[in-house]
Amino acid sequence: MFKEFSPLEDKLFQVMDKDGEIIAPEWMPEISDERLVKAFKDMLFARTADLMAVSYQRQGRMFTYPPNFGQEAIAGGMAIVMRDQDWLVPAFRELGAWLAKGASLRDIFLYFMGYEEGTVFRGANNMVPIAVPIASQIVHAAGIGYAINYNKKDEVVYAVVGDGGTSEGDFAEGLNFAAVWNAPVVYIVQNNQFAISVPFKKQTRSINIAVKGIAFGVDSIKVDGNDIFAMTKAVQVAHEHASSGKGPVLIEAVTYRRGAHTTSDDPTKYRTKEEEESWACYDPIDRLRKYLVKKNLWDESKEESLISEYKKEVDRQFEAAENYAPYPLEDVFKYLYVDMPDDLKVQKVEHEKFLKWKEGLK
Amino acid sequence: MFKEFSPLEDKLFQVMDKDGEIIAPEWMPEISDERLVKAFKDMLFARTADLMAVSYQRQGRMFTYPPNFGQEAIAGGMAIVMRDQDWLVPAFRELGAWLAKGASLRDIFLYFMGYEEGTVFRGANNMVPIAVPIASQIVHAAGIGYAINYNKKDEVVYAVVGDGGTSEGDFAEGLNFAAVWNAPVVYIVQNNQFAISVPFKKQTRSINIAVKGIAFGVDSIKVDGNDIFAMTKAVQVAHEHASSGKGPVLIEAVTYRRGAHTTSDDPTKYRTKEEEESWACYDPIDRLRKYLVKKNLWDESKEESLISEYKKEVDRQFEAAENYAPYPLEDVFKYLYVDMPDDLKVQKVEHEKFLKWKEGLK
Amino acid sequence: MEGGSEMKVMTIVQAVTDALDIKLAEDPTIVTFGEDVGVEGGVFRVTEGLQKKHGEHRVFDSPLAESGIVGTAVGMAMAGLRPVVEMQFCGFVYPAFNQIISHAARIHNRSRGRYKTPMVIRFPYGGGINALEHHSESMEVLYAHIPGLKVVVPSTPYDAKGLLISAIESDDTIIFMEPKRIYRAIKQEVPEEKFTIPIGKAKVLSEGTDVTVVAYGAMIREAQKALALAKKDGISAELIDLRTIYPIDRETIAQSVKKTGRLVVVHEGPTTFGVAAEISAMVEEDVFQHLEAPVTRVTGFDTIVPLPRGEHHYIISPEKIYYGIQKSVRY
Amino acid sequence: MEGGSEMKVMTIVQAVTDALDIKLAEDPTIVTFGEDVGVEGGVFRVTEGLQKKHGEHRVFDSPLAESGIVGTAVGMAMAGLRPVVEMQFCGFVYPAFNQIISHAARIHNRSRGRYKTPMVIRFPYGGGINALEHHSESMEVLYAHIPGLKVVVPSTPYDAKGLLISAIESDDTIIFMEPKRIYRAIKQEVPEEKFTIPIGKAKVLSEGTDVTVVAYGAMIREAQKALALAKKDGISAELIDLRTIYPIDRETIAQSVKKTGRLVVVHEGPTTFGVAAEISAMVEEDVFQHLEAPVTRVTGFDTIVPLPRGEHHYIISPEKIYYGIQKSVRY
Ligand SMILES: Cc1ncc(C[n+]2csc(CCOP(=O)(O)OP(=O)(O)O)c2C)c(N)n1
Ligand SMILES: Cc1ncc(C[n+]2csc(CCOP(=O)(O)OP(=O)(O)O)c2C)c(N)n1
Ligand SMILES: [Mg+2]
Ligand SMILES: [Mg+2]
């Protein structure tokens, strides 16, 4: 695959076209009909949750949130391949992958409501917290990969980053360490064409992101990230590659951030309606739906009721998050160290004294 | 050139073989006999100074010094192409390039004797100080390149780094900025096979360093760094490329650090005599000498007396450095800010009070 | 300072934009860049409109790489430009740390004055905007402790403009930290034309006799509220806006403490090894015999700023400052 | 502490090697790596022999990239290992700053305890070895001010061993700064077997009544010389070795100052916003009424450590400490 679709020639690995036709059947991944329908439903669920998150935010019920709209097939493909024992090292815009790993939507909402608790992802085995400092997680993935080799475990690390993130020094350092250490890491770059307002062309002069792997001797491929089949196949091959001791893989998943960067962002400042529309027909969910409908695996008329079911579920999770316990003072201090310095204990006690005094003021 | 010698196929750009035969006459750079002899003499002078530096250090007359032994053709090639108005952004192991730029040997010795004055290089137009934090200078070069474009100047930036330095995040960030900004920078990686004790193979899994340029859309080439003709030609082409608005170039100059990392290092700890000897026959000065002798441009019998002349000159420079003024207290404070904070003035005065008191103690 | 200049009501954001605009128009060696700085005008819209007005070569987007941004600015400065760079948030300056400490702060010293780095690294800092982790910190000490840097923090639109112009005109490397919490919260009349405020000088905002309060940035507004509370209580507090964190104007503080005998220092950043510690040490050195109470620190916990739901625990309220004032006065 | 253990004369370098050796043998989750750490045994030979003994997967060279080293260690720690990483010199830690402050110091807090980062970042610090720029600095405050880190500095071979073992056994991220100036200058009998010294506790090295001197690392030896000078002068000074820079053992210092009424703090790093400032502030808070003189700082200039020929100006001599002691006592 890495040879056939050499990023040096800017080849794009694609299995399904925008109308849901399979154009490269020889690369079609093996997925049972059932699993495929589940993948579709999961993507639909993720999108529902994502859109609702944006509207909760607009209602002032949540803080800034980064929409996933249009990027769902990337997580969709990862979800099909990732196993429970595999590691997920997230960036911050791969909701579907978090859910697939076992993170609860309630927790995710908690995070964007302003609770650290929301980035613990207790239900998700071997998933680490969201990484806000761009690309810093790329290095962690290499270290986790080292530990996997060290302990001779059957685990693969999935690490996600954006196109903008590939400009950070940590992207280079992480890939280099992973390669030198032959770490079992699948790096997935969600190239959604923008880093906030900065378009891909201003981010790098390279023809694509996949070629960056060559700098580190890492097998790399540029994949249509809105094509669930191409994503799944690429991730399968990458997973096999990494877990069989051949070292890390870099997947550039070409996609488009259909929404804003975050709910605080206004994309009309830096891109045109036309551009946005030109990508609409590549929507990953629409494409999979077309395929499923053609194969009689999906009945569009059922979708509406399914979505309203999902909405209810999302609301339930959101309300559970809204009803989460208040944030005790203690939690500001409790987790900073395993062995808490006395200083911190004193600061807490002093603050409590102040709070008592303040009560008295009223 | 960049196509013919694609780093992807790990091609090595070579013009002269180890016996001084021209094996690729079509790539022979145009250099007058006179200039070539000067280049040889300059390399000889640099080597003489370098070897003497090591022995001064052994005599306890200088602090730690990083030998250049075996790497002289890289600076030799740069020296032929670099113009007075071009910028030199050094690492710390390209003595010949510093001298070519106009830095005085006395100043260079001053630096390794422990004076900041020695890294000012007053005689060298557009040369910036030595960069000790590995690869950090790669980024500066991109910024200088931006300024050159901004001011529409006819200047090219030469920036040097080692093989180890290519692992630092700043190497990637610098190349990326230079590429995106189309900055006129010639990046030269001295791949001397080691970063202190760490061999190239442990530094990266890529087939060579030149391929790293591809990650940034930068034209790159792997050159025999011990071949003065190949180096000169590559630098000429790169210079032309950069100064004609085509953006930065990356030259991997393959060489071998024949000496220790620094005078504090003991290479027998991490490499074999055999390996060292296997590189001896590629010595850049020997190769050029063979060529010159064959062309009747050089008479070996004259070399000894030339070297003893050089030695005298080096000694003169060294002694000038040894006789440099003592380091006044004032200089600790004077240059930190353009507009010095009062605090610093007070600290100096307070220290002088102490010194007076201390006088009184005796 | 600016006789006869027209005044205009500005927020801090607008004052910063205005300072940049004036300097860009006046000095062709000035460029400003950073993530999203060009087309979008920055995530806080501080550079909005400047690219259109001054051109793409002077106001522009950079790739997403902080070390690259600061490091290229160092290179530009050595080559004669005067770059003003934006780091997107206080918590995202760290990838640039090596370039800041090893180069921006040192090139002038290393080259014995041959090369200068007249550059400004500006970024929003501080809590109170309900942001994710890394978006709320106040780590001014990390810069103020580094030899070769100067650190400036304005607290009002007027100061933001005057101090930023001074920073841009300075031949030293200036860290310019903008209190994002009050980016748009304070409106003030600011002269339209160019004016400067000296770096390294604090300002006595209101005089008092019982206790001196030193604060800066977003804490000034909170301190003013605290002073109002104290006043009701009959306490006359003197408020000093530090304006510059390094070099600290120890003279102004010392003079004040000489008069009041008591000092409260307020800042958002962590207490231990914080700015208040240094001021405490200085005051002790300078006016030990006038100190009637230990210096009181009303400062951040030695913790990470909590996510929004816990941030109220961390953030320093006027009441907490007032509490500190009482503690000092009643010592 | 360690009844009946055999003793062996060690330097600080040997003590650090020994601590690593013992822990590597005892705990298979420990790995140690960094630039030149494997085959060569580190530029100061601290890890010499360990790769041969414990294997290439446990003691190894990394590529030349500090952010990579610290960041991969964070990953390893999250995956259950206990990495000890070496940064080659104090001045080359900065490229790793983001990984240190944003992750090593915070993963435990961010994940509400789900993930720990039991890791040690060790590096030589301080001046006095005639080195190039960036090789001589003492920037402990940059770490000590960061919430989530602990910072340890040994001053003797005994302490180096006991404190490093504690650091490796700690579940928190520890910055372990080794005074390279005395790496081989002090020889001391150290127990061959394993022992620990608690992090966060200072040690009273010698008792006195007139003045308290607080120092750490390479400054302890200089302070001891100063105390000898002071003694001749009839001054009885109490010497405290801080051992841990954060958390500071304020209790031990406070108790001492209560007794002596005077305090001199000594460190190599820059004065302003330095460790002495914090100690000054703490002491004022804790024992204000016992202070008979302002805290005296005998600390580095707010400058870059000069290159070797100028370093004698910067370096703190016993005489300078003694001068500080006199100043304090004669106040
Ligand atoms: C080190 C760092 N610098 C800046 C930021 C602010 N920031 C948040 S998201 C973002 C853009 C990221 O772009 P990309 O990597 O393409 O991911 P996307 O948002 O498109 O998913 C920036 C600059 C940050 N989080 N971390
Ligand atoms: C950021 C940083 N880390 C570590 C060092 C210590 N150091 C000095 S030279 C060197 C090796 C450099 O290797 P390379 O880049 O190959 O250059 P060479 O010495 O071979 O010329 C190291 C690790 C440093 N100077 N800067
Ligand atoms: Mg993006
Ligand atoms: Mg090398």
mmCIF file of C-alpha atoms in Angstrom, chain B residues 27-167:
data_model
loop_
_atom_site.group_PDB
_atom_site.id
_atom_site.type_symbol
_atom_site.label_atom_id
_atom_site.label_comp_id
_atom_site.label_asym_id
_atom_site.label_seq_id
_atom_site.Cartn_x
_atom_site.Cartn_y
_atom_site.Cartn_z
ATOM 1 C CA TRP B 27 29.590 18.588 -12.644
ATOM 2 C CA MET B 28 32.989 20.127 -12.189
ATOM 3 C CA PRO B 29 32.539 23.659 -10.868
ATOM 4 C CA GLU B 30 34.333 26.479 -12.587
ATOM 5 C CA ILE B 31 37.148 27.539 -10.305
ATOM 6 C CA SER B 32 40.303 29.230 -11.451
ATOM 7 C CA ASP B 33 43.548 27.441 -10.659
ATOM 8 C CA GLU B 34 44.518 30.311 -8.490
ATOM 9 C CA ARG B 35 41.319 30.189 -6.487
ATOM 10 C CA LEU B 36 41.656 26.485 -6.125
ATOM 11 C CA VAL B 37 45.161 26.740 -4.763
ATOM 12 C CA LYS B 38 43.920 29.381 -2.387
ATOM 13 C CA ALA B 39 41.175 27.020 -1.280
ATOM 14 C CA PHE B 40 43.742 24.339 -0.628
ATOM 15 C CA LYS B 41 45.917 26.711 1.332
ATOM 16 C CA ASP B 42 42.949 27.945 3.338
ATOM 17 C CA MET B 43 41.996 24.402 4.215
ATOM 18 C CA LEU B 44 45.569 23.717 5.188
ATOM 19 C CA PHE B 45 45.645 26.822 7.317
ATOM 20 C CA ALA B 46 42.368 25.888 8.974
ATOM 21 C CA ARG B 47 43.690 22.418 9.705
ATOM 22 C CA THR B 48 46.919 23.782 11.095
ATOM 23 C CA ALA B 49 45.030 26.148 13.350
ATOM 24 C CA ASP B 50 42.641 23.377 14.370
ATOM 25 C CA LEU B 51 45.366 20.905 15.290
ATOM 26 C CA MET B 52 47.234 23.579 17.163
ATOM 27 C CA ALA B 53 44.078 24.540 19.021
ATOM 28 C CA VAL B 54 43.837 20.998 20.267
ATOM 29 C CA SER B 55 47.399 21.109 21.479
ATOM 30 C CA TYR B 56 47.007 24.517 23.093
ATOM 31 C CA GLN B 57 44.073 23.055 24.908
ATOM 32 C CA ARG B 58 46.177 20.086 26.016
ATOM 33 C CA GLN B 59 48.751 22.521 27.305
ATOM 34 C CA GLY B 60 46.061 24.040 29.455
ATOM 35 C CA ARG B 61 46.187 27.323 27.572
ATOM 36 C CA MET B 62 42.615 27.146 26.285
ATOM 37 C CA PHE B 63 39.322 25.602 27.381
ATOM 38 C CA THR B 64 37.293 22.939 25.602
ATOM 39 C CA TYR B 65 37.605 23.078 21.842
ATOM 40 C CA PRO B 66 35.702 21.172 19.106
ATOM 41 C CA PRO B 67 38.076 19.892 16.431
ATOM 42 C CA ASN B 68 37.311 20.252 12.741
ATOM 43 C CA PHE B 69 39.827 17.646 11.593
ATOM 44 C CA GLY B 70 38.549 15.875 8.479
ATOM 45 C CA GLN B 71 35.671 18.248 7.758
ATOM 46 C CA GLU B 72 37.603 21.053 6.065
ATOM 47 C CA ALA B 73 36.215 20.701 2.538
ATOM 48 C CA ILE B 74 32.728 21.710 3.626
ATOM 49 C CA ALA B 75 33.878 25.134 4.752
ATOM 50 C CA GLY B 76 36.235 25.090 1.774
ATOM 51 C CA GLY B 77 33.332 24.844 -0.643
ATOM 52 C CA MET B 78 31.293 27.418 1.226
ATOM 53 C CA ALA B 79 34.232 29.800 1.200
ATOM 54 C CA ILE B 80 34.429 29.739 -2.576
ATOM 55 C CA VAL B 81 30.805 30.736 -2.988
ATOM 56 C CA MET B 82 29.925 32.909 0.016
ATOM 57 C CA ARG B 83 30.104 36.630 -0.654
ATOM 58 C CA ASP B 84 30.851 39.422 1.730
ATOM 59 C CA GLN B 85 27.204 40.410 1.907
ATOM 60 C CA ASP B 86 26.000 36.879 2.541
ATOM 61 C CA TRP B 87 25.127 35.828 6.070
ATOM 62 C CA LEU B 88 26.856 33.103 7.991
ATOM 63 C CA VAL B 89 24.807 31.517 10.766
ATOM 64 C CA PRO B 90 27.277 29.134 12.334
ATOM 65 C CA ALA B 91 26.972 26.157 14.573
ATOM 66 C CA PHE B 92 30.356 25.640 16.271
ATOM 67 C CA ARG B 93 32.430 23.354 14.050
ATOM 68 C CA GLU B 94 33.150 25.187 10.804
ATOM 69 C CA LEU B 95 36.318 27.079 11.522
ATOM 70 C CA GLY B 96 37.214 27.460 7.834
ATOM 71 C CA ALA B 97 33.893 29.148 7.107
ATOM 72 C CA TRP B 98 34.412 31.602 9.947
ATOM 73 C CA LEU B 99 37.858 32.487 8.675
ATOM 74 C CA ALA B 100 36.562 32.815 5.131
ATOM 75 C CA LYS B 101 33.905 35.194 6.364
ATOM 76 C CA GLY B 102 36.588 37.375 7.861
ATOM 77 C CA ALA B 103 36.664 36.299 11.481
ATOM 78 C CA SER B 104 40.142 36.642 12.917
ATOM 79 C CA LEU B 105 41.822 33.610 14.370
ATOM 80 C CA ARG B 106 42.706 35.641 17.409
ATOM 81 C CA ASP B 107 39.056 36.255 18.093
ATOM 82 C CA ILE B 108 38.235 32.610 17.632
ATOM 83 C CA PHE B 109 40.895 31.681 20.141
ATOM 84 C CA LEU B 110 39.552 34.328 22.468
ATOM 85 C CA TYR B 111 36.219 32.572 22.420
ATOM 86 C CA PHE B 112 37.672 29.245 23.429
ATOM 87 C CA MET B 113 39.757 31.025 26.041
ATOM 88 C CA GLY B 114 36.560 32.209 27.592
ATOM 89 C CA TYR B 115 35.783 35.678 26.274
ATOM 90 C CA GLU B 116 32.444 36.627 24.753
ATOM 91 C CA GLU B 117 34.468 39.059 22.667
ATOM 92 C CA GLY B 118 35.590 36.057 20.660
ATOM 93 C CA THR B 119 32.152 35.353 19.257
ATOM 94 C CA VAL B 120 31.519 38.863 17.972
ATOM 95 C CA PHE B 121 33.580 38.317 14.809
ATOM 96 C CA ARG B 122 33.887 42.022 14.135
ATOM 97 C CA GLY B 123 35.812 41.556 10.923
ATOM 98 C CA ALA B 124 33.177 39.277 9.481
ATOM 99 C CA ASN B 125 30.343 41.071 7.781
ATOM 100 C CA ASN B 126 26.919 39.565 8.472
ATOM 101 C CA MET B 127 28.192 36.764 10.601
ATOM 102 C CA VAL B 128 26.274 36.071 13.797
ATOM 103 C CA PRO B 129 27.633 34.500 16.992
ATOM 104 C CA ILE B 130 28.287 30.799 17.458
ATOM 105 C CA ALA B 131 25.127 28.919 18.402
ATOM 106 C CA VAL B 132 25.675 26.539 21.265
ATOM 107 C CA PRO B 133 22.095 25.296 21.731
ATOM 108 C CA ILE B 134 21.994 22.751 18.947
ATOM 109 C CA ALA B 135 19.857 23.601 15.905
ATOM 110 C CA SER B 136 18.420 26.775 17.402
ATOM 111 C CA GLN B 137 20.255 28.765 14.743
ATOM 112 C CA ILE B 138 18.342 27.012 11.966
ATOM 113 C CA VAL B 139 15.350 29.112 12.900
ATOM 114 C CA HIS B 140 17.313 32.365 13.007
ATOM 115 C CA ALA B 141 18.470 31.745 9.464
ATOM 116 C CA ALA B 142 14.863 31.611 8.278
ATOM 117 C CA GLY B 143 14.191 34.934 9.984
ATOM 118 C CA ILE B 144 17.247 36.554 8.463
ATOM 119 C CA GLY B 145 16.088 35.191 5.123
ATOM 120 C CA TYR B 146 12.707 36.788 5.680
ATOM 121 C CA ALA B 147 14.374 40.120 6.366
ATOM 122 C CA ILE B 148 16.426 39.806 3.175
ATOM 123 C CA ASN B 149 13.307 39.280 1.103
ATOM 124 C CA TYR B 150 11.551 42.026 3.001
ATOM 125 C CA ASN B 151 14.297 44.492 2.172
ATOM 126 C CA LYS B 152 14.770 43.077 -1.323
ATOM 127 C CA LYS B 153 18.458 42.602 -0.727
ATOM 128 C CA ASP B 154 20.906 40.540 -2.718
ATOM 129 C CA GLU B 155 22.018 38.343 0.156
ATOM 130 C CA VAL B 156 21.991 34.641 0.885
ATOM 131 C CA VAL B 157 22.039 33.052 4.321
ATOM 132 C CA TYR B 158 24.374 30.141 5.052
ATOM 133 C CA ALA B 159 23.348 28.139 8.071
ATOM 134 C CA VAL B 160 25.266 25.181 9.406
ATOM 135 C CA VAL B 161 24.193 22.336 11.675
ATOM 136 C CA GLY B 162 25.352 18.817 12.518
ATOM 137 C CA ASP B 163 23.712 15.460 11.898
ATOM 138 C CA GLY B 164 22.632 15.279 15.514
ATOM 139 C CA GLY B 165 21.074 18.683 15.193
ATOM 140 C CA THR B 166 18.605 17.414 12.630
ATOM 141 C CA SER B 167 16.744 15.620 15.439
#
